[in-house]
Amino acid sequence: MFTIKEFLRQEVKPALGCTEPGAVALAVARATEALGAPVESVSVTVSDSIFKNGVAVGIPGTGGLRGNVIAAALAVVCGRSDYGLEVLKDLTEEDIRSAKTMVSENRVSLEADMARHGVYVRAVVSGEGHESTCVIEDSHTGIVSVERDGETVFKEEKGNTSASKARSVSSQVAEMDYPDLVKLAESLDDEDMETVMAGVDMNLTIAHYGLGHDVGLNLGSTVRSMAGDLFDRDLAARIRSYAAAAADARMDGASLPVMSSAGSGNHGITAILPVYVAADFHGKSRRETAEAIAFSHLSTSYIKSRMGRLSPVCGCAVAAGAGAASGIVRLLGGSVELSIKAMEIVLGNLVGMVCDGAKETCALKVSTGAAEAYLAAMTVLGGNHLQGAQGVVDPSDIAKTVENAVALNVKGMKDVDSVIIDVISNWTC
C-alpha cells in the first residue's frame, strides 16, 4: 500500500506543454544523450494515442509551432531528460531555428504504430555511424530501456525505477476500493499540503495568463465577459472561466508549466481549478482546500487507472470532471457516498465524449468537465441523485459504474482512434 506522499510524487507532476509531445521529446532527448555524437537523423515510432494527442498541439515557447515532429527536433538541440516532462524548458530562439532546419531537411520522421495503444514512444537517433534508442512505455516519463549500438545503456528493473514505481502506484489504485483510496486525503502532512497547493499556484498562474492574453479560443475570457458584473458572484462562471483559460493558454503553447494529474496536464487543470475556485469563493482554509484537491486527484486516478492513461474517451472531462465533482462535494462537507453520487452524474453525462486529439478545442472539453463537476456536486448536495440503474451508471457500486464506462471505452470505441487518425492524416498531409 502506498502513502499519500508516494501518490502525489507519482501521479501529480509538473508538465510543460502537452504531455504527449513531452513524452516524444523526453525519449529523443534521452536517446541523444546516449548517442554522444552529433545527431544526423531521428526516427520516432509512437502509439495511436500519442500520435493523435500530439499532432496539433502547441509547443511552449516556440511562437506557435505545433506537433510531435517539432518536439522531437527540439529535443535534439536543447532537450534535457533529467527535466522529465519539462524537457524543453531551456529552449532558445537559436534552438527553434535549428529544429526547424532539421525538419525542413527531412531529418526527423515520425509514424504511428496502430497496434500500439496507450503510452508508447520509441525514439532512434543516428550520427557518425552510431545509433541509440530510447523506449518509453505505460507512463509519460516511464523510460524502460536505452541502447547504444545494440548494447544496453539502461534497462528498467521492475519495482526499482521511478517508472515502475509509477506503474505500481497506478496498478494499486486500480485494485483499491474507492472509500479506502480517498481516505488517503485525510493523511496529508504539511509537506503534502504544500505539494498540492503548489499545483494550485501553477495552474492558477496559467489561468490568469489565459485570461490576460489572446490565446486559443479565448474561451475563458468569453465566459468571463458573458458573466459581466456578476462574474465575482457567479461561482459556476468563475469555475468554467478559469479552467477554460488555463486550457486556452496551455493548448496554444504558453511557456508555463501546469500541475498534471494521472499523467495529463489537462486532467490536472480540471481536477484542481474547479475545487480551488470553489474553496476561494467559500473562504475555505488552506488545509480544507488541499484535502479537497487531494480527494479530487485520488478520484481522478481511480477512474484513469481503470480506463488507461490514454484512451478514446476524453479523460480531462470524464475522469477529471468526475474527480473535481467529488472534490467539491468533499470541500463543502459532503460524505464519501455523496461524492460517489456526484461522480455518477458526471460519468452518466460525459462518458461518451470522444478524445479527438490535443488542440485548441480541448479548452471546450476542459471547461465542460469543470462546469459539469460543479453542477453534479451542487445537485447531490441539494439532495438529488440518480435513482436506480441508468445507462452506464450502476447504483450498487461506483466500481461497477467505472467498469461499464471502461467497457464502453475499450470495446465500444476500439476503432475510434484509427478513424480519428485517418481524419487527422488527411488534413495534415
Coordinates of C-alpha atoms in Angstrom, one line a residue:
M1 CA 0.0 0.0 0.0
F2 CA 1.4 3.4 -1.0
T3 CA 1.2 6.6 1.1
I4 CA -0.4 9.9 0.0
K5 CA 3.2 11.2 -0.4
E6 CA 4.1 8.5 -2.8
F7 CA 0.8 9.0 -4.7
L8 CA 1.4 12.7 -5.1
R9 CA 5.0 12.1 -6.2
Q10 CA 4.0 9.7 -9.0
E11 CA 0.5 10.9 -10.0
V12 CA 0.8 14.7 -9.6
K13 CA 3.7 16.2 -11.5
P14 CA 4.6 19.5 -13.3
A15 CA 4.4 19.3 -17.1
L16 CA 5.5 22.0 -19.6
G17 CA 3.2 21.8 -22.6
C18 CA 1.1 18.8 -23.7
T19 CA 2.3 15.5 -22.2
E20 CA 2.3 13.6 -25.5
P21 CA 4.9 15.8 -27.3
G22 CA 6.6 16.0 -24.0
A23 CA 7.0 12.2 -23.9
V24 CA 8.3 12.2 -27.5
A25 CA 10.8 14.9 -26.6
L26 CA 11.9 13.1 -23.5
A27 CA 12.6 9.9 -25.4
V28 CA 14.5 11.7 -28.1
A29 CA 16.5 13.7 -25.6
R30 CA 17.5 10.6 -23.7
A31 CA 18.5 8.8 -26.9
T32 CA 20.5 11.9 -28.0
E33 CA 22.3 11.9 -24.6
A34 CA 23.2 8.2 -25.0
L35 CA 24.4 8.7 -28.6
G36 CA 27.2 11.2 -27.5
A37 CA 27.7 12.4 -31.1
P38 CA 26.1 15.0 -33.4
V39 CA 22.6 13.7 -34.5
E40 CA 22.1 13.3 -38.2
S41 CA 18.7 11.8 -38.2
V42 CA 15.8 11.0 -35.9
S43 CA 13.1 8.3 -36.3
V44 CA 10.2 8.1 -33.8
T45 CA 7.5 5.4 -33.6
V46 CA 4.5 6.2 -31.3
S47 CA 1.2 4.6 -30.3
D48 CA -2.0 5.7 -31.9
S49 CA -2.9 7.7 -28.8
I50 CA 0.5 9.6 -28.7
F51 CA 0.2 10.4 -32.4
K52 CA -3.4 11.6 -32.1
N53 CA -2.8 13.8 -29.0
G54 CA 0.5 15.3 -30.2
V55 CA -0.2 16.1 -33.8
A56 CA -1.8 19.6 -33.5
V57 CA -0.9 20.9 -30.1
G58 CA 1.2 24.0 -29.4
I59 CA 4.8 23.6 -28.2
P60 CA 5.6 26.1 -25.4
G61 CA 7.9 28.9 -26.2
T62 CA 8.1 28.3 -29.9
G63 CA 5.8 31.1 -31.2
G64 CA 3.1 28.8 -32.4
L65 CA 4.9 25.7 -33.6
R66 CA 2.9 22.5 -33.2
G67 CA 3.2 18.8 -33.0
N68 CA 5.3 15.7 -32.2
V69 CA 7.8 16.2 -35.0
I70 CA 9.0 19.7 -34.0
A71 CA 9.1 18.4 -30.4
A72 CA 11.4 15.7 -31.5
A73 CA 13.7 18.1 -33.3
L74 CA 13.8 20.5 -30.4
A75 CA 14.8 17.6 -28.1
V76 CA 17.9 17.0 -30.2
V77 CA 19.1 20.6 -29.9
C78 CA 18.1 21.6 -26.4
G79 CA 16.3 18.7 -24.6
R80 CA 17.4 17.5 -21.1
S81 CA 16.0 14.2 -20.0
D82 CA 16.5 15.0 -16.3
Y83 CA 13.9 17.7 -16.6
G84 CA 11.2 15.0 -17.2
L85 CA 8.1 16.5 -18.8
E86 CA 9.7 19.9 -18.7
V87 CA 12.4 18.5 -21.1
L88 CA 12.3 21.5 -23.4
K89 CA 12.2 24.3 -20.9
D90 CA 15.7 25.7 -21.8
L91 CA 14.9 26.3 -25.5
T92 CA 16.1 29.5 -27.2
E93 CA 15.4 31.2 -30.5
E94 CA 18.5 29.6 -31.9
D95 CA 17.3 26.2 -30.9
I96 CA 14.0 26.8 -32.6
R97 CA 15.8 27.8 -35.9
S98 CA 18.0 24.7 -35.7
A99 CA 15.0 22.4 -35.0
K100 CA 13.1 23.9 -38.0
T101 CA 16.1 23.3 -40.2
M102 CA 16.2 19.7 -39.2
V103 CA 12.5 19.3 -40.0
S104 CA 12.8 21.1 -43.4
E105 CA 15.8 18.8 -44.3
N106 CA 13.6 15.8 -43.6
R107 CA 15.9 14.5 -40.9
V108 CA 13.1 13.8 -38.5
S109 CA 10.4 11.2 -39.2
L110 CA 7.5 10.0 -37.0
E111 CA 5.0 7.3 -37.6
A112 CA 2.1 5.7 -35.7
D113 CA 2.1 2.0 -34.9
M114 CA -1.6 1.3 -34.9
A115 CA -1.1 -1.9 -33.0
R116 CA 0.3 0.1 -30.1
H117 CA -2.1 1.8 -27.7
G118 CA -1.8 4.0 -24.6
V119 CA 1.7 5.4 -23.8
Y120 CA 4.4 4.2 -26.2
V121 CA 7.3 6.1 -27.7
R122 CA 10.4 4.6 -29.4
A123 CA 13.0 7.1 -30.5
V124 CA 16.0 6.2 -32.6
V125 CA 18.8 8.8 -33.2
S126 CA 21.8 8.3 -35.5
G127 CA 25.0 10.1 -36.2
E128 CA 28.7 9.4 -37.0
G129 CA 28.0 5.7 -37.7
H130 CA 26.3 5.2 -34.3
E131 CA 22.7 4.7 -33.3
S132 CA 20.9 4.9 -29.9
T133 CA 17.4 4.1 -28.9
C134 CA 15.1 5.1 -26.0
V135 CA 11.7 3.5 -25.3
I136 CA 9.0 4.9 -23.1
E137 CA 6.0 2.8 -22.0
D138 CA 3.0 3.0 -19.7
S139 CA 3.7 6.4 -18.2
H140 CA 4.8 9.6 -20.0
T141 CA 8.1 9.6 -18.1
G142 CA 8.4 5.8 -18.0
I143 CA 11.8 5.2 -19.7
V144 CA 12.1 1.4 -19.8
S145 CA 15.2 1.0 -22.0
V146 CA 18.1 2.9 -23.6
E147 CA 20.6 1.3 -26.0
R148 CA 23.6 2.5 -28.0
D149 CA 24.8 0.4 -30.9
G150 CA 22.7 -2.5 -29.7
E151 CA 24.2 -2.5 -26.2
T152 CA 22.1 -1.8 -23.2
V153 CA 22.8 1.6 -21.5
F154 CA 19.8 1.5 -19.2
K155 CA 17.1 -1.1 -18.6
E156 CA 14.2 -0.8 -16.1
E157 CA 14.4 -3.0 -13.1
K158 CA 10.9 -4.0 -12.1
G159 CA 9.9 -2.5 -8.8
N160 CA 13.0 -0.3 -8.6
T161 CA 12.9 2.6 -11.0
S162 CA 10.7 5.6 -10.9
A163 CA 8.8 4.4 -13.9
S164 CA 8.0 1.1 -12.4
K165 CA 7.0 2.8 -9.2
A166 CA 4.6 5.0 -11.1
R167 CA 3.0 1.9 -12.6
S168 CA 2.9 0.3 -9.3
V169 CA 1.0 3.2 -7.7
S170 CA -1.4 3.3 -10.6
S171 CA -1.9 -0.5 -10.6
Q172 CA -2.6 -0.4 -6.8
V173 CA -5.1 2.3 -7.3
A174 CA -6.8 0.1 -9.9
E175 CA -7.2 -2.6 -7.3
M176 CA -8.5 -0.4 -4.4
D177 CA -12.0 0.3 -3.2
Y178 CA -12.9 3.9 -3.6
P179 CA -13.6 4.7 0.0
D180 CA -10.2 3.3 1.1
L181 CA -8.4 5.2 -1.6
V182 CA -9.9 8.6 -0.9
K183 CA -9.3 8.2 2.8
L184 CA -5.7 9.0 2.0
A185 CA -6.7 12.6 1.6
E186 CA -7.1 12.8 5.3
S187 CA -3.4 11.9 5.9
L188 CA -1.8 15.0 4.3
D189 CA 1.1 16.4 6.3
D190 CA 2.3 19.9 5.9
E191 CA 4.7 18.9 3.1
D192 CA 2.0 17.1 1.2
M193 CA -0.3 20.1 1.6
E194 CA 2.3 22.4 0.1
T195 CA 2.8 20.0 -2.8
V196 CA -0.9 20.1 -3.5
M197 CA -1.1 23.9 -3.2
A198 CA 2.0 24.3 -5.5
G199 CA -0.2 22.7 -8.1
V200 CA -2.9 25.4 -7.4
D201 CA -0.4 28.2 -7.8
M202 CA 0.9 26.7 -11.1
N203 CA -2.5 26.1 -12.6
L204 CA -3.8 29.4 -11.4
T205 CA -0.9 31.2 -13.0
I206 CA -1.6 29.8 -16.4
A207 CA -5.3 30.5 -16.0
H208 CA -4.5 34.2 -15.3
Y209 CA -2.2 34.2 -18.3
G210 CA -5.1 32.8 -20.4
L211 CA -7.5 35.5 -19.2
G212 CA -5.0 38.3 -19.9
H213 CA -3.7 37.2 -23.4
D214 CA -5.1 36.4 -26.8
V215 CA -4.7 32.6 -26.7
G216 CA -6.5 29.8 -28.4
L217 CA -10.3 30.2 -28.5
N218 CA -10.2 32.8 -25.7
L219 CA -12.9 30.7 -24.2
G220 CA -12.0 31.7 -20.6
S221 CA -12.2 35.4 -21.4
T222 CA -15.5 34.8 -23.3
V223 CA -17.1 33.2 -20.3
R224 CA -15.9 36.0 -18.0
S225 CA -17.3 38.6 -20.4
M226 CA -20.7 36.8 -20.6
A227 CA -21.0 37.0 -16.8
G228 CA -20.2 40.7 -16.8
D229 CA -20.6 42.4 -13.5
L230 CA -21.9 39.2 -11.9
F231 CA -18.6 37.3 -12.5
D232 CA -17.3 37.7 -9.0
R233 CA -20.6 36.4 -7.6
D234 CA -21.2 33.7 -10.2
L235 CA -19.3 30.6 -9.0
A236 CA -20.3 28.5 -12.0
A237 CA -19.0 31.1 -14.4
R238 CA -15.7 31.5 -12.4
I239 CA -15.1 27.8 -12.4
R240 CA -15.7 27.5 -16.1
S241 CA -13.7 30.6 -17.0
Y242 CA -10.6 29.7 -15.0
A243 CA -10.5 26.1 -16.2
A244 CA -11.1 27.2 -19.8
A245 CA -8.5 30.0 -19.7
A246 CA -5.8 27.6 -18.4
A247 CA -6.5 25.2 -21.2
D248 CA -6.6 28.0 -23.8
A249 CA -3.1 29.0 -22.8
R250 CA -1.7 25.5 -22.5
M251 CA -3.1 24.3 -25.8
D252 CA -1.8 27.4 -27.5
G253 CA 1.7 26.8 -26.3
A254 CA 2.2 29.2 -23.4
S255 CA 5.6 28.8 -21.8
L256 CA 4.1 28.0 -18.4
P257 CA 4.0 24.6 -16.7
V258 CA 0.9 23.1 -15.3
M259 CA 0.5 20.5 -12.5
S260 CA -0.8 17.3 -14.1
S261 CA -3.0 14.6 -12.6
A262 CA -2.9 10.9 -13.6
G263 CA -0.4 11.7 -16.4
S264 CA -2.2 14.6 -18.1
G265 CA -1.9 18.4 -17.8
N266 CA -5.5 19.0 -18.8
H267 CA -6.6 16.4 -16.2
G268 CA -4.6 18.5 -13.7
I269 CA -6.4 21.7 -14.7
T270 CA -9.8 20.1 -14.4
A271 CA -9.0 18.2 -11.2
I272 CA -7.5 21.3 -9.4
L273 CA -9.0 24.6 -10.5
P274 CA -12.8 23.9 -10.0
V275 CA -12.1 22.8 -6.4
Y276 CA -9.8 25.7 -5.7
V277 CA -12.1 28.3 -7.2
A278 CA -15.0 26.9 -5.1
A279 CA -12.8 26.9 -2.0
D280 CA -11.7 30.5 -2.6
F281 CA -15.3 31.5 -3.1
H282 CA -16.4 29.9 0.1
G283 CA -13.5 31.1 2.2
K284 CA -12.1 27.7 3.0
S285 CA -8.8 27.2 4.8
R286 CA -5.6 26.2 3.1
R287 CA -5.8 22.7 4.7
E288 CA -9.5 22.3 3.7
T289 CA -8.6 23.3 0.2
A290 CA -5.6 21.0 -0.1
E291 CA -7.5 18.0 1.3
A292 CA -10.4 18.5 -1.2
I293 CA -8.0 18.8 -4.1
A294 CA -6.1 15.7 -3.0
F295 CA -9.5 14.0 -2.9
S296 CA -10.1 15.1 -6.5
H297 CA -6.7 13.8 -7.6
L298 CA -7.3 10.4 -5.9
S299 CA -10.8 10.2 -7.5
T300 CA -9.4 11.1 -11.0
S301 CA -6.8 8.4 -10.6
Y302 CA -9.4 5.9 -9.5
I303 CA -11.1 6.2 -12.9
K304 CA -7.9 6.7 -15.0
S305 CA -6.2 3.7 -13.5
R306 CA -9.0 1.6 -14.9
M307 CA -9.6 3.4 -18.1
G308 CA -6.0 3.7 -19.2
R309 CA -3.5 6.6 -19.3
L310 CA -4.6 7.4 -22.9
S311 CA -8.0 6.4 -24.3
P312 CA -10.6 7.1 -27.0
V313 CA -12.7 8.9 -24.3
C314 CA -11.8 12.4 -23.2
G315 CA -10.2 11.9 -19.8
C316 CA -10.0 15.6 -18.8
A317 CA -13.8 15.9 -19.0
V318 CA -14.8 12.4 -17.9
A319 CA -12.3 11.2 -15.3
A320 CA -11.0 14.6 -14.0
G321 CA -14.5 16.1 -14.2
A322 CA -15.8 13.3 -12.0
G323 CA -12.7 13.8 -9.7
A324 CA -13.5 17.5 -9.4
A325 CA -17.1 16.8 -8.6
S326 CA -16.1 14.5 -5.8
G327 CA -13.6 17.1 -4.5
I328 CA -16.2 19.9 -4.5
V329 CA -18.6 17.7 -2.5
R330 CA -15.8 16.9 0.0
L331 CA -14.9 20.6 0.2
L332 CA -18.5 21.6 1.0
G333 CA -18.9 19.0 3.7
G334 CA -20.5 16.1 1.8
S335 CA -19.8 12.5 2.6
V336 CA -17.9 9.9 0.5
E337 CA -21.3 8.5 -0.5
L338 CA -22.3 11.9 -1.9
S339 CA -19.0 12.2 -3.7
I340 CA -19.8 8.9 -5.4
K341 CA -23.2 10.1 -6.4
A342 CA -21.7 13.3 -7.9
M343 CA -19.2 11.1 -9.9
E344 CA -22.0 9.0 -11.2
I345 CA -23.7 12.1 -12.6
V346 CA -20.6 13.2 -14.4
L347 CA -20.0 9.7 -15.8
G348 CA -23.6 9.3 -16.9
N349 CA -23.4 12.7 -18.6
L350 CA -20.0 12.8 -20.3
V351 CA -18.8 9.2 -20.7
G352 CA -19.3 9.3 -24.5
M353 CA -17.2 12.4 -25.1
V354 CA -14.5 11.4 -27.6
C355 CA -10.9 12.5 -27.5
D356 CA -10.0 13.7 -31.0
G357 CA -6.5 14.8 -30.1
A358 CA -4.9 17.6 -28.1
K359 CA -5.5 21.0 -29.6
E360 CA -7.3 24.3 -29.0
T361 CA -10.7 22.8 -28.7
C362 CA -9.6 20.9 -25.6
A363 CA -10.4 24.1 -23.8
L364 CA -14.1 23.4 -24.6
K365 CA -13.8 19.9 -23.1
V366 CA -11.9 21.1 -20.0
S367 CA -14.5 23.8 -19.4
T368 CA -17.3 21.3 -19.9
G369 CA -15.8 18.9 -17.4
A370 CA -15.2 21.7 -14.9
A371 CA -18.8 23.1 -15.3
E372 CA -20.4 19.7 -15.1
A373 CA -18.4 18.9 -12.0
Y374 CA -19.8 21.9 -10.2
L375 CA -23.3 21.1 -11.4
A376 CA -23.0 17.5 -10.3
A377 CA -21.7 18.5 -6.8
M378 CA -24.4 21.0 -6.2
T379 CA -27.1 18.5 -7.4
V380 CA -26.2 15.9 -4.9
L381 CA -25.6 18.4 -2.1
G382 CA -29.1 19.6 -2.8
G383 CA -30.5 16.2 -2.0
N384 CA -30.8 14.8 -5.6
H385 CA -29.1 11.9 -7.2
L386 CA -29.6 9.3 -9.9
Q387 CA -32.2 6.7 -8.9
G388 CA -31.6 3.1 -10.0
A389 CA -29.6 1.9 -12.9
Q390 CA -29.3 4.4 -15.7
G391 CA -27.1 3.7 -18.8
V392 CA -23.6 3.0 -17.6
V393 CA -24.4 4.0 -14.0
D394 CA -24.8 1.1 -11.7
P395 CA -26.2 2.4 -8.4
S396 CA -24.9 -0.5 -6.4
D397 CA -21.2 0.3 -6.7
I398 CA -19.0 3.0 -8.2
A399 CA -16.6 0.3 -9.3
K400 CA -19.2 -1.3 -11.5
T401 CA -20.1 2.1 -13.0
V402 CA -16.5 2.7 -13.9
E403 CA -16.2 -0.8 -15.2
N404 CA -19.2 -0.1 -17.5
A405 CA -17.5 3.1 -18.7
V406 CA -14.3 1.2 -19.3
A407 CA -16.2 -1.4 -21.3
L408 CA -17.7 1.3 -23.5
N409 CA -14.2 2.8 -23.9
V410 CA -12.3 -0.4 -24.6
K411 CA -14.9 -2.4 -26.5
G412 CA -17.4 0.1 -27.8
M413 CA -14.8 2.6 -29.1
K414 CA -12.0 0.3 -30.1
D415 CA -11.9 1.7 -33.6
V416 CA -12.3 5.3 -32.7
D417 CA -8.6 6.2 -32.6
S418 CA -7.9 4.7 -36.0
V419 CA -10.8 6.7 -37.5
I420 CA -9.6 9.9 -35.8
I421 CA -6.1 9.3 -37.1
D422 CA -7.3 8.8 -40.6
V423 CA -9.1 12.1 -40.4
I424 CA -6.0 13.8 -38.9
S425 CA -3.7 12.3 -41.5
N426 CA -5.9 13.7 -44.3
W427 CA -5.8 17.3 -43.1
T428 CA -2.1 17.2 -42.0
C429 CA -0.8 16.0 -45.4

